[in-house]
mmCIF file of C-alpha atoms in Angstrom:
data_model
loop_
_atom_site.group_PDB
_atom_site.id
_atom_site.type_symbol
_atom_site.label_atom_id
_atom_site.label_comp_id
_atom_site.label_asym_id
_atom_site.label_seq_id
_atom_site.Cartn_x
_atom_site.Cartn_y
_atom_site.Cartn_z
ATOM 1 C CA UNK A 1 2.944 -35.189 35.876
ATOM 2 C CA UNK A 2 3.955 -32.501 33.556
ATOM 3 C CA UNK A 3 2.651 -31.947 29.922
ATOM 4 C CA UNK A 4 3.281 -30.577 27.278
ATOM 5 C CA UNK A 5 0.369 -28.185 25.726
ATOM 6 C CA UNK A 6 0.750 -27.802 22.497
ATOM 7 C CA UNK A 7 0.915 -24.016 20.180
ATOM 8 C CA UNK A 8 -2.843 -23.261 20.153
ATOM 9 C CA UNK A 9 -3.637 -22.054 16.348
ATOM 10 C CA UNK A 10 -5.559 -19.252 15.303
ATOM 11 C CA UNK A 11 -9.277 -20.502 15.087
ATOM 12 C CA UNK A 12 -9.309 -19.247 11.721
ATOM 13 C CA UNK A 13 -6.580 -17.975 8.450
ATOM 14 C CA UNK A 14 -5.887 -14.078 8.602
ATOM 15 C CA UNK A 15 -8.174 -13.510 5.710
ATOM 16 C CA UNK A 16 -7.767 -10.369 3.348
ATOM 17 C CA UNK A 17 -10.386 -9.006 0.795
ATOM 18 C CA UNK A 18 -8.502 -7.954 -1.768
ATOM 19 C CA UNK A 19 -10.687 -4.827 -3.933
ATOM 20 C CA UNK A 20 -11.177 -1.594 -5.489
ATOM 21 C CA UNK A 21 -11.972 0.050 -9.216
ATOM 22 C CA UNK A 22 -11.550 -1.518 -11.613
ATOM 23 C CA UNK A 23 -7.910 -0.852 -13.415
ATOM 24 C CA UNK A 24 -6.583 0.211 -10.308
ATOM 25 C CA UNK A 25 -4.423 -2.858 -9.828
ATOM 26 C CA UNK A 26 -6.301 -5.802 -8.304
ATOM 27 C CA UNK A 27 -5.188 -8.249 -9.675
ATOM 28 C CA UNK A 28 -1.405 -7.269 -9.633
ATOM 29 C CA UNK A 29 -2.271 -7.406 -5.756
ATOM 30 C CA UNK A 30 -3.937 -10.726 -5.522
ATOM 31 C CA UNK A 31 -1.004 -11.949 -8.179
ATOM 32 C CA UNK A 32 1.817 -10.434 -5.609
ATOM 33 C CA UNK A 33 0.313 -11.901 -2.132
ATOM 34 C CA UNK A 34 -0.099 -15.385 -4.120
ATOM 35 C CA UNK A 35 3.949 -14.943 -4.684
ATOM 36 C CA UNK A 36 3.833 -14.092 -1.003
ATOM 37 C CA UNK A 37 2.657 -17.816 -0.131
ATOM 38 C CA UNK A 38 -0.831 -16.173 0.305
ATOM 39 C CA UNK A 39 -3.800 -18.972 -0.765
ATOM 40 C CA UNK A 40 -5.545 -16.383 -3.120
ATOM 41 C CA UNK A 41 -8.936 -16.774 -4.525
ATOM 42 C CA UNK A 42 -10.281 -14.159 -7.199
ATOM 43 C CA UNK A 43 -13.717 -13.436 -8.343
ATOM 44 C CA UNK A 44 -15.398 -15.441 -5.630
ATOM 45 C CA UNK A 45 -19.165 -14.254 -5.259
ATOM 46 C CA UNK A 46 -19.272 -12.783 -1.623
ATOM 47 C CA UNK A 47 -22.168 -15.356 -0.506
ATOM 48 C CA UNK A 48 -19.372 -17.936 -0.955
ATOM 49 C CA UNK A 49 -17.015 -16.171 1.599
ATOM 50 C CA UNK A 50 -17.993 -18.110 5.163
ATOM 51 C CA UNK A 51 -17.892 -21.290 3.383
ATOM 52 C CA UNK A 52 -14.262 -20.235 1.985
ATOM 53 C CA UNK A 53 -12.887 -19.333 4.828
ATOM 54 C CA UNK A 54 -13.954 -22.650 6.933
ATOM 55 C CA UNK A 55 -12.948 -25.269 4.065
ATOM 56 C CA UNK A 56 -9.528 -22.864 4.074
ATOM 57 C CA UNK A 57 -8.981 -23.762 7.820
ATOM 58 C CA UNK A 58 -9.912 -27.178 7.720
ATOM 59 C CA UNK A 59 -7.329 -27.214 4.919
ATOM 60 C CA UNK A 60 -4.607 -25.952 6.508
ATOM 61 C CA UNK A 61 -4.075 -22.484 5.441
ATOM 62 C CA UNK A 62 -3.404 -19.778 7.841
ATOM 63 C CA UNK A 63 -3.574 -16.623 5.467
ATOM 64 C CA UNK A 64 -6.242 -16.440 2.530
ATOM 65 C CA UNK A 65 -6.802 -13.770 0.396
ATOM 66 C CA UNK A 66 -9.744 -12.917 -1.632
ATOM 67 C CA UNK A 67 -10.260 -11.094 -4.564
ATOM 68 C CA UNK A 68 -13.769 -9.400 -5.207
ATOM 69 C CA UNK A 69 -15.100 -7.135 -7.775
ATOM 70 C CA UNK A 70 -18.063 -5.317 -8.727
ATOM 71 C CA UNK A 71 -18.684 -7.405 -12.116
ATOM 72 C CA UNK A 72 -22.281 -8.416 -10.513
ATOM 73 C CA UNK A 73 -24.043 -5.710 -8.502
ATOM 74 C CA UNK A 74 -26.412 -7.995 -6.818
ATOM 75 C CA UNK A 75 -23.757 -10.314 -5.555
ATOM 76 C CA UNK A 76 -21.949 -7.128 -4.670
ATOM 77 C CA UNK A 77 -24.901 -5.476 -2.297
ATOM 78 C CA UNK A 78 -24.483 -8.962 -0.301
ATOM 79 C CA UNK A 79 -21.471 -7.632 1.296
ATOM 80 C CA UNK A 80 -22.293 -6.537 4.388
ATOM 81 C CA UNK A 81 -24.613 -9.395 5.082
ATOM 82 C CA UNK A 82 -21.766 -11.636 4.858
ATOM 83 C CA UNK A 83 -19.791 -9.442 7.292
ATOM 84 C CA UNK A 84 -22.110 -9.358 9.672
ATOM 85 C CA UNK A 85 -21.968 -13.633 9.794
ATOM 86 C CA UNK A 86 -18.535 -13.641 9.621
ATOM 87 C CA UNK A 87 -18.431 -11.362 12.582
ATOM 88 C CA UNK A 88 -20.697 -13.343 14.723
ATOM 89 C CA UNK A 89 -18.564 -16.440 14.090
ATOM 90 C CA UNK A 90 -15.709 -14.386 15.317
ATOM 91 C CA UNK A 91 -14.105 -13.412 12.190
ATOM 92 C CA UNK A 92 -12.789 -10.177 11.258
ATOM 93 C CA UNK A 93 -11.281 -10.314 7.374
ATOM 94 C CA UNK A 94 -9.247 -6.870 6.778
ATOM 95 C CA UNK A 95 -9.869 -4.783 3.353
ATOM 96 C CA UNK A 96 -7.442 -3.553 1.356
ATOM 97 C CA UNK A 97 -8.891 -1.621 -1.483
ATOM 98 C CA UNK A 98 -7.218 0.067 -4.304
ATOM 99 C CA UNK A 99 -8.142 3.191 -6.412
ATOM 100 C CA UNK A 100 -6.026 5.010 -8.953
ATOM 101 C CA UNK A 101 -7.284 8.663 -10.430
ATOM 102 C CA UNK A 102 -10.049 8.968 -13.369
ATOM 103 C CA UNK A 103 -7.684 10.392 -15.809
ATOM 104 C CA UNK A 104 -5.126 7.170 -15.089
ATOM 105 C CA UNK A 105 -7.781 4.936 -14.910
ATOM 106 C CA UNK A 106 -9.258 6.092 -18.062
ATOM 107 C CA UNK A 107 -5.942 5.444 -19.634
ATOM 108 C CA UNK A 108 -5.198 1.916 -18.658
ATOM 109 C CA UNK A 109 -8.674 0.791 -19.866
ATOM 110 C CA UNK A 110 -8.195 2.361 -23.115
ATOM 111 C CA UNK A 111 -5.264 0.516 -23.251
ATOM 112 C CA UNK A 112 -6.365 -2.644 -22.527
ATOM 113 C CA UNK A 113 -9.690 -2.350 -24.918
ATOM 114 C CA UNK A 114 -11.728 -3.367 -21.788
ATOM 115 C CA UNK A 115 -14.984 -2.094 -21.332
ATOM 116 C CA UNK A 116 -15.859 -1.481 -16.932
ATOM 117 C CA UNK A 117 -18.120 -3.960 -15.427
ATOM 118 C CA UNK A 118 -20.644 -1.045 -14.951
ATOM 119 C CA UNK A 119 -20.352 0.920 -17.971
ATOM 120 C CA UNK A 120 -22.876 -0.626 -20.224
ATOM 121 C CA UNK A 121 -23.430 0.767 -23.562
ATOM 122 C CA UNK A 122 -22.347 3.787 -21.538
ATOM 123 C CA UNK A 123 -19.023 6.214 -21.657
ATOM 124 C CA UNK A 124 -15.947 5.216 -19.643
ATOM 125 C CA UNK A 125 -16.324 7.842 -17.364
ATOM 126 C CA UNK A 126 -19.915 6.617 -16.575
ATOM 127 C CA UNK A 127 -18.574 3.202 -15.239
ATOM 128 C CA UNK A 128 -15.946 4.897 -13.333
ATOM 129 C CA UNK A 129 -18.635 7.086 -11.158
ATOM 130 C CA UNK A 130 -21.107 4.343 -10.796
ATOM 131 C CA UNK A 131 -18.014 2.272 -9.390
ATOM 132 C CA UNK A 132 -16.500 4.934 -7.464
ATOM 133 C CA UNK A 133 -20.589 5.206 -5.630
ATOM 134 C CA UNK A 134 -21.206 1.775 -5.227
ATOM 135 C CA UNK A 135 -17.529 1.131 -3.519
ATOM 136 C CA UNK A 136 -17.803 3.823 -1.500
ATOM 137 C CA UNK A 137 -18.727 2.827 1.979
ATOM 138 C CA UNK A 138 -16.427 -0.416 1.362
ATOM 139 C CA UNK A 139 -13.571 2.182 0.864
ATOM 140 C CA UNK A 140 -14.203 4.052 3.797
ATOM 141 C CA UNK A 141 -14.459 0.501 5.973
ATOM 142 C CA UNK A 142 -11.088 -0.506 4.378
ATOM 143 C CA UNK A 143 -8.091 -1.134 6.534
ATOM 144 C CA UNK A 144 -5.833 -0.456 3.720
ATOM 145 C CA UNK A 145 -6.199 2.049 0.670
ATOM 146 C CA UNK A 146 -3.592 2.047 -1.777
ATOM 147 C CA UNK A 147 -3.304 4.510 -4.413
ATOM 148 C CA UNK A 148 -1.983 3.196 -7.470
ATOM 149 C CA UNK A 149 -2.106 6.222 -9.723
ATOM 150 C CA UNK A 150 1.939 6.821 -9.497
ATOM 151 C CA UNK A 151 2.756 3.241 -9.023
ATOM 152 C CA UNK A 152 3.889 1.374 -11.866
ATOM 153 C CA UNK A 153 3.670 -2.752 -11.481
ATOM 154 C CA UNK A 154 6.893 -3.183 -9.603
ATOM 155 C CA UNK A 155 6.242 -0.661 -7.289
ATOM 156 C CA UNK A 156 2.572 -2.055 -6.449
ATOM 157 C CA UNK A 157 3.672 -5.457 -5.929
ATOM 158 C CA UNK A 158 6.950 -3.953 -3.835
ATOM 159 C CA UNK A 159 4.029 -1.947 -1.643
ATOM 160 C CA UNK A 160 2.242 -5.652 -1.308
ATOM 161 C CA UNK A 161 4.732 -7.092 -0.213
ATOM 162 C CA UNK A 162 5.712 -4.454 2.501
ATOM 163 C CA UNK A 163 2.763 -4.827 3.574
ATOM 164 C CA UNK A 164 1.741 -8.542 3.370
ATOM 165 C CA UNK A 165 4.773 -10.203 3.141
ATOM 166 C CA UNK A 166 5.119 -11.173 7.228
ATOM 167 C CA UNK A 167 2.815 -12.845 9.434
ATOM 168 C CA UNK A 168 1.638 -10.550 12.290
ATOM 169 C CA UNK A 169 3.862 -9.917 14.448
ATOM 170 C CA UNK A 170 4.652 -7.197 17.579
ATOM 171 C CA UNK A 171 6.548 -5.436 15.247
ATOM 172 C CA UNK A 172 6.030 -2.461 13.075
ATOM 173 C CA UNK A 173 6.784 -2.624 9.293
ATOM 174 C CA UNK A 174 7.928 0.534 7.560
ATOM 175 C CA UNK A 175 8.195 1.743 4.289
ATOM 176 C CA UNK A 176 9.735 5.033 3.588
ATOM 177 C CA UNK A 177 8.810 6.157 0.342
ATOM 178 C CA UNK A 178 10.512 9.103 -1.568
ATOM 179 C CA UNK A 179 8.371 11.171 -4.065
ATOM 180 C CA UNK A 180 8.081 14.832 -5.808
ATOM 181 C CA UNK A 181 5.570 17.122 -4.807
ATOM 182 C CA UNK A 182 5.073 17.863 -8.922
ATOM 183 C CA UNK A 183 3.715 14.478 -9.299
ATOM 184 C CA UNK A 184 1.044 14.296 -6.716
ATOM 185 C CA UNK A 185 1.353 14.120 -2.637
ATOM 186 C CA UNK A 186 0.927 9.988 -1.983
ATOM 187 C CA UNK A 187 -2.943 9.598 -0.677
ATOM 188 C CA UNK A 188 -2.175 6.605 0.986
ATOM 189 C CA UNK A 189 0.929 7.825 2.993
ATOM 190 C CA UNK A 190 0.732 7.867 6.898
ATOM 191 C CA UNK A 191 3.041 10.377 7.416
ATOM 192 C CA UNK A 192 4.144 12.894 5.033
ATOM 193 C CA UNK A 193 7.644 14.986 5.094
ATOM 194 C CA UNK A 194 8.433 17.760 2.496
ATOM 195 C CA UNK A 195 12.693 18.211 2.358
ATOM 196 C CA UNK A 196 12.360 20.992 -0.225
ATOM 197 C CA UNK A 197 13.962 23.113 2.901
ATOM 198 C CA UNK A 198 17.422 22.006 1.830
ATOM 199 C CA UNK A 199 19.473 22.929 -1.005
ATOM 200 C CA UNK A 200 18.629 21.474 -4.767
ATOM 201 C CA UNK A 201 21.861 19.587 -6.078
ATOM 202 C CA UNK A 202 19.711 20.181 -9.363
ATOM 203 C CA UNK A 203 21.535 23.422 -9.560
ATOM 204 C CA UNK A 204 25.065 21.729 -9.216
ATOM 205 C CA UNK A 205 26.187 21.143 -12.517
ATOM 206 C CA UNK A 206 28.157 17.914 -11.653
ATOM 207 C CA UNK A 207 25.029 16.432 -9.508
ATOM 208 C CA UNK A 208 22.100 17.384 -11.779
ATOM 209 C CA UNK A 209 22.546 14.023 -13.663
ATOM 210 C CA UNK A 210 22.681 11.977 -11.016
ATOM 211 C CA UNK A 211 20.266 10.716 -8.470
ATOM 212 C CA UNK A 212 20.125 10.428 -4.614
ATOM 213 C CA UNK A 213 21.179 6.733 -4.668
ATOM 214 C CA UNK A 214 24.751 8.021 -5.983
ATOM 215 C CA UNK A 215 27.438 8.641 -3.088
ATOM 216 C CA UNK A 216 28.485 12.057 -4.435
ATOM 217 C CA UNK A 217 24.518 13.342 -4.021
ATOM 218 C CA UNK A 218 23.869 12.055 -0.794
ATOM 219 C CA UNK A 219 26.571 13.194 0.774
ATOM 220 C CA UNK A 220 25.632 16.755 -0.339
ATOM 221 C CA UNK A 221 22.605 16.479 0.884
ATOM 222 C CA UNK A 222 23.126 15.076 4.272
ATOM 223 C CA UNK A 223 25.928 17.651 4.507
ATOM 224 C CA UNK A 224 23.584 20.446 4.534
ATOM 225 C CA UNK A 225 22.538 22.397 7.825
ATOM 226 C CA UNK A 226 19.722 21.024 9.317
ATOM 227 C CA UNK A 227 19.698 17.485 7.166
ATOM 228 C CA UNK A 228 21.224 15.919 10.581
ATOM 229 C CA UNK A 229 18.578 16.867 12.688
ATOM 230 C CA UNK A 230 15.678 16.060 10.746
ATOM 231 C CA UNK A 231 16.809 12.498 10.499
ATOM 232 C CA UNK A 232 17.603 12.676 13.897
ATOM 233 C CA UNK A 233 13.970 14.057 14.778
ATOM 234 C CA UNK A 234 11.887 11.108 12.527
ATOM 235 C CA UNK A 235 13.859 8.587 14.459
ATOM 236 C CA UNK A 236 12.684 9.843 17.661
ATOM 237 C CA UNK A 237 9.467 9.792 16.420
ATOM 238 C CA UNK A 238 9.252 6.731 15.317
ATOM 239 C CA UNK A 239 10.440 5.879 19.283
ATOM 240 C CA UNK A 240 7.373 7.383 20.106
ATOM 241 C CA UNK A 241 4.422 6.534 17.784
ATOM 242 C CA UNK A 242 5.464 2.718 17.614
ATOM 243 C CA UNK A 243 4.648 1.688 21.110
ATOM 244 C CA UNK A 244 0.647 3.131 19.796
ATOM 245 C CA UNK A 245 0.707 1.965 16.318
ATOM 246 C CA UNK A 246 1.248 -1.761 17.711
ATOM 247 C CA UNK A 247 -1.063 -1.326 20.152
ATOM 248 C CA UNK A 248 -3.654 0.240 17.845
ATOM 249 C CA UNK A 249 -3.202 -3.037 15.696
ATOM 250 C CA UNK A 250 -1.525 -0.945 13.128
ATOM 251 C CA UNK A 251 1.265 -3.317 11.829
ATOM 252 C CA UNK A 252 2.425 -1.278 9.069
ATOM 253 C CA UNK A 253 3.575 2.323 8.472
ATOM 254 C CA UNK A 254 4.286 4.028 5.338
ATOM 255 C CA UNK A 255 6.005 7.541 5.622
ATOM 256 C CA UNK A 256 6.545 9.467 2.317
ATOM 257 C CA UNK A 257 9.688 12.626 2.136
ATOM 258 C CA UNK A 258 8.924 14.500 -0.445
ATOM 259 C CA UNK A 259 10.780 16.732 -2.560
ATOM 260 C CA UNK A 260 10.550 19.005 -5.886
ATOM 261 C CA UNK A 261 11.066 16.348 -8.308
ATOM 262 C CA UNK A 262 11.620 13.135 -6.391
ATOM 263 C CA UNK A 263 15.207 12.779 -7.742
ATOM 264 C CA UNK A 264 17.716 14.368 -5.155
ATOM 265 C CA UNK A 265 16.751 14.811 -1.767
ATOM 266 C CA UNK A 266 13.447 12.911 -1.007
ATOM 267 C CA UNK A 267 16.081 10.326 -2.411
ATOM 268 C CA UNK A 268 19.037 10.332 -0.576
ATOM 269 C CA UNK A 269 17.093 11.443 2.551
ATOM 270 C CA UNK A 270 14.955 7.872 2.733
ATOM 271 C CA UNK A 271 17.761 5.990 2.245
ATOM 272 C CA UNK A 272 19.490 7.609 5.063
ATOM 273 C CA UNK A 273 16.492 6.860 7.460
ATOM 274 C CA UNK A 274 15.545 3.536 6.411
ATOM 275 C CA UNK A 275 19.381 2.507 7.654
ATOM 276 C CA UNK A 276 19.080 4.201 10.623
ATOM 277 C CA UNK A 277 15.394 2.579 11.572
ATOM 278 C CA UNK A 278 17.043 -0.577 10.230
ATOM 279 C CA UNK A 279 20.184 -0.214 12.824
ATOM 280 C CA UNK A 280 17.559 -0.020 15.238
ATOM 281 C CA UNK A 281 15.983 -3.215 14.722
ATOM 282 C CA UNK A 282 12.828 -2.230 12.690
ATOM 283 C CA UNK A 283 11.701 -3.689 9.296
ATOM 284 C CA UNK A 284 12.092 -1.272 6.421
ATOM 285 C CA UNK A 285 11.480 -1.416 2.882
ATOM 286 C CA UNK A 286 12.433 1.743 0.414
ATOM 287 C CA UNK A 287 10.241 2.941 -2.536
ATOM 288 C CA UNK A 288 11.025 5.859 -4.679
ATOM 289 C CA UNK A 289 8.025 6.445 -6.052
ATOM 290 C CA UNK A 290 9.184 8.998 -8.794
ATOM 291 C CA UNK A 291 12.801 8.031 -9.715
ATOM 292 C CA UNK A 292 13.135 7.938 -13.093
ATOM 293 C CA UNK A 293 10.146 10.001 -14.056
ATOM 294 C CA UNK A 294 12.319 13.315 -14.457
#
C-alpha cells in the first residue's frame, strides 16, 4: 500500500540575532526583516532566547529574528551560555551584527540627543570603546557584519533585504554594489573590484553631469578597451566560486566595483554585470552606495 509522507519541517525557525553598536542601525534592520515577513522580537534579555525560539516553533513560525543590545551588561555576559544550550538542542541561530565608524556614530547620537547604554556620566566616545570591547568576540563570531557608515536608511534596509529577504535556498544571492574609493573601501564587501583602469567620462564635458544609470555614460564606458573582458572575467568567476560558496553554506555574496567617485564607472559597470548574472539565472540586487554624494 503506498503512502504518502508528508514535507518533514525544520525542527526549529531559522533564527537570526540581530546586533551591533549602538547607532549603527539595529533597529532599521530588525524594522526591515519584520517588512520581510520575519517574526522579530527586540530587546529580549538573552536568558529568554531558548524559551523564544521553542514557543516560536510551536507557533508556527519558521524564521525569527531577534534583536539584542548591550543596554544591560549582565544580561549581556549571558550570551554564550545561552549558545552553548541552544547548541546542544541542535540549534544554530546566525549573527548579523552591525557597526558604523566613531566619527559617524558620534554624529547620529548627537543627533538624536541619546546618551549610549554604556556611557554613564561619561563622554560619547567612552561608551563607544566600552561597546566596541564588550561586542567584540560577538563580532568576530558573527555570520554577517554590515557596515553602515556609508549607508543611508534605504540603502540598509535594501542590504537587509538582499540578504534576508528569501528562505534558504541552493542558490546564491548577489548584490553588486558600486562605490568610490574617496568615500571609504566597503568593510563588509566579499569581493572588491577597482574600475579606475578605464577612462573618466568626468572629463567629457557632455557626460560629467550625468551618472552611469544614463544610456549615453554607459555606453562610453562599456565601449572602452578592456571594459568587455572584465565583465566577461567576473562572470566566469562567479561560475567558479558558486559551486563553494553554496557548499560552504554561504548563501549570499556581495561584490563591490569601485571607482574614483562612485558616479561613472563603478556605476554603469554593476549594472552591466548584475544583467548578465541575472541572464544567467542568479538572484541580483544593485546598490550604489555613493550615487548622489558627488
Amino acid at each position: 500500500m503506498n503512502q504518502t509522507l508528508a514535507p518533514s519541517l525544520p525542527k526549529h525557525p531559522r533564527t537570526v540575532i540581530i546586533t551591533g553598536l549602538s547607532g549603527a542601525g539595529r533597529r532599521t534592520c530588525a524594522h526591515a526583516m519584520e517588512d520581510l515577513g520575519w517574526f522579530v522580537v527586540d530587546n529580549l534579555p538573552p536568558s529568554m532566547l531558548p524559551q523564544l525560539i521553542g514557543t516560536a516553533n510551536n507557533s508556527g513560525f519558521t524564521r525569527l529574528a531577534v534583536g539584542l543590545d548591550v543596554r544591560s551588561r549582565d544580561m549581556f555576559e549571558q550570551l554564550p551560555m545561552v549558545f552553548t544550550q541552544l547548541e546542544a538542542d541542535g540549534i544554530s541561530p546566525e549573527i548579523v551584527f552591525l557597526e558604523a565608524s566613531d566619527e559617524v556614530i558620534v554624529r547620529r547620537q548627537e543627533s538624536s540627543r541619546r546618551r549610549l547604554p554604556l556611557q554613564g556620566d561619561g563622554r560619547l566616545m567612552e561608551g563607544i570603546i566600552k561597546e566596541r570591547r564588550m561586542l567584540s568576540d560577538l563580532r568576530a563570531s558573527a555570520d554577517m557584519v554590515i557596515d553602515t557608515s556609508n549607508l543611508n536608511v534605504h540603502q540598509l534596509t535594501a542590504r537587509v533585504a538582499h540578504i534576508y529577504g528569501g528562505d534558504v535556498a541552493d542558490t546564491l544571492r548577489v548584490q553588486v554594489m558600486s562605490f568610490g574609493f574617496k568615500n571609504g573601501v566597503p568593510l563588509d564587501a566579499d569581493l572588491v573590484f577597482d574600475v579606475r583602469f578605464l577612462p573618466n567620462p568626468h572629463w567629457v564635458p557632455e557626460l560629467r553631469p550625468q551618472t552611469g544609470l544614463s544610456k549615453e555614460v554607459s555606453n562610453y564606458v562599456l565601449e572602452q578597451p578592456g571594459a568587455e573582458e572584465f565583465l566577461t572575467t567576473l562572470d566566469h568567476l562567479f561560475e567558479v566560486v558558486t559551486p563553494g560558496y553554496l557548499r560552504e553554506g554561504k548563501q549570499q555574496v556581495t561584490l563591490a566595483i569601485g571607482c574614483t567617485g562612485g558616479k561613472h564607472r563603478s556605476t554603469a559597470i554593476s549594472e552591466a554585470l548584475a544583467g548578465r548574472l541575472r541572464h544567467r539565472g542568479m538572484q541580483v540586487s544593485v546598490l550604489h552606495r555613493d550615487l548622489g554624494l558627488e
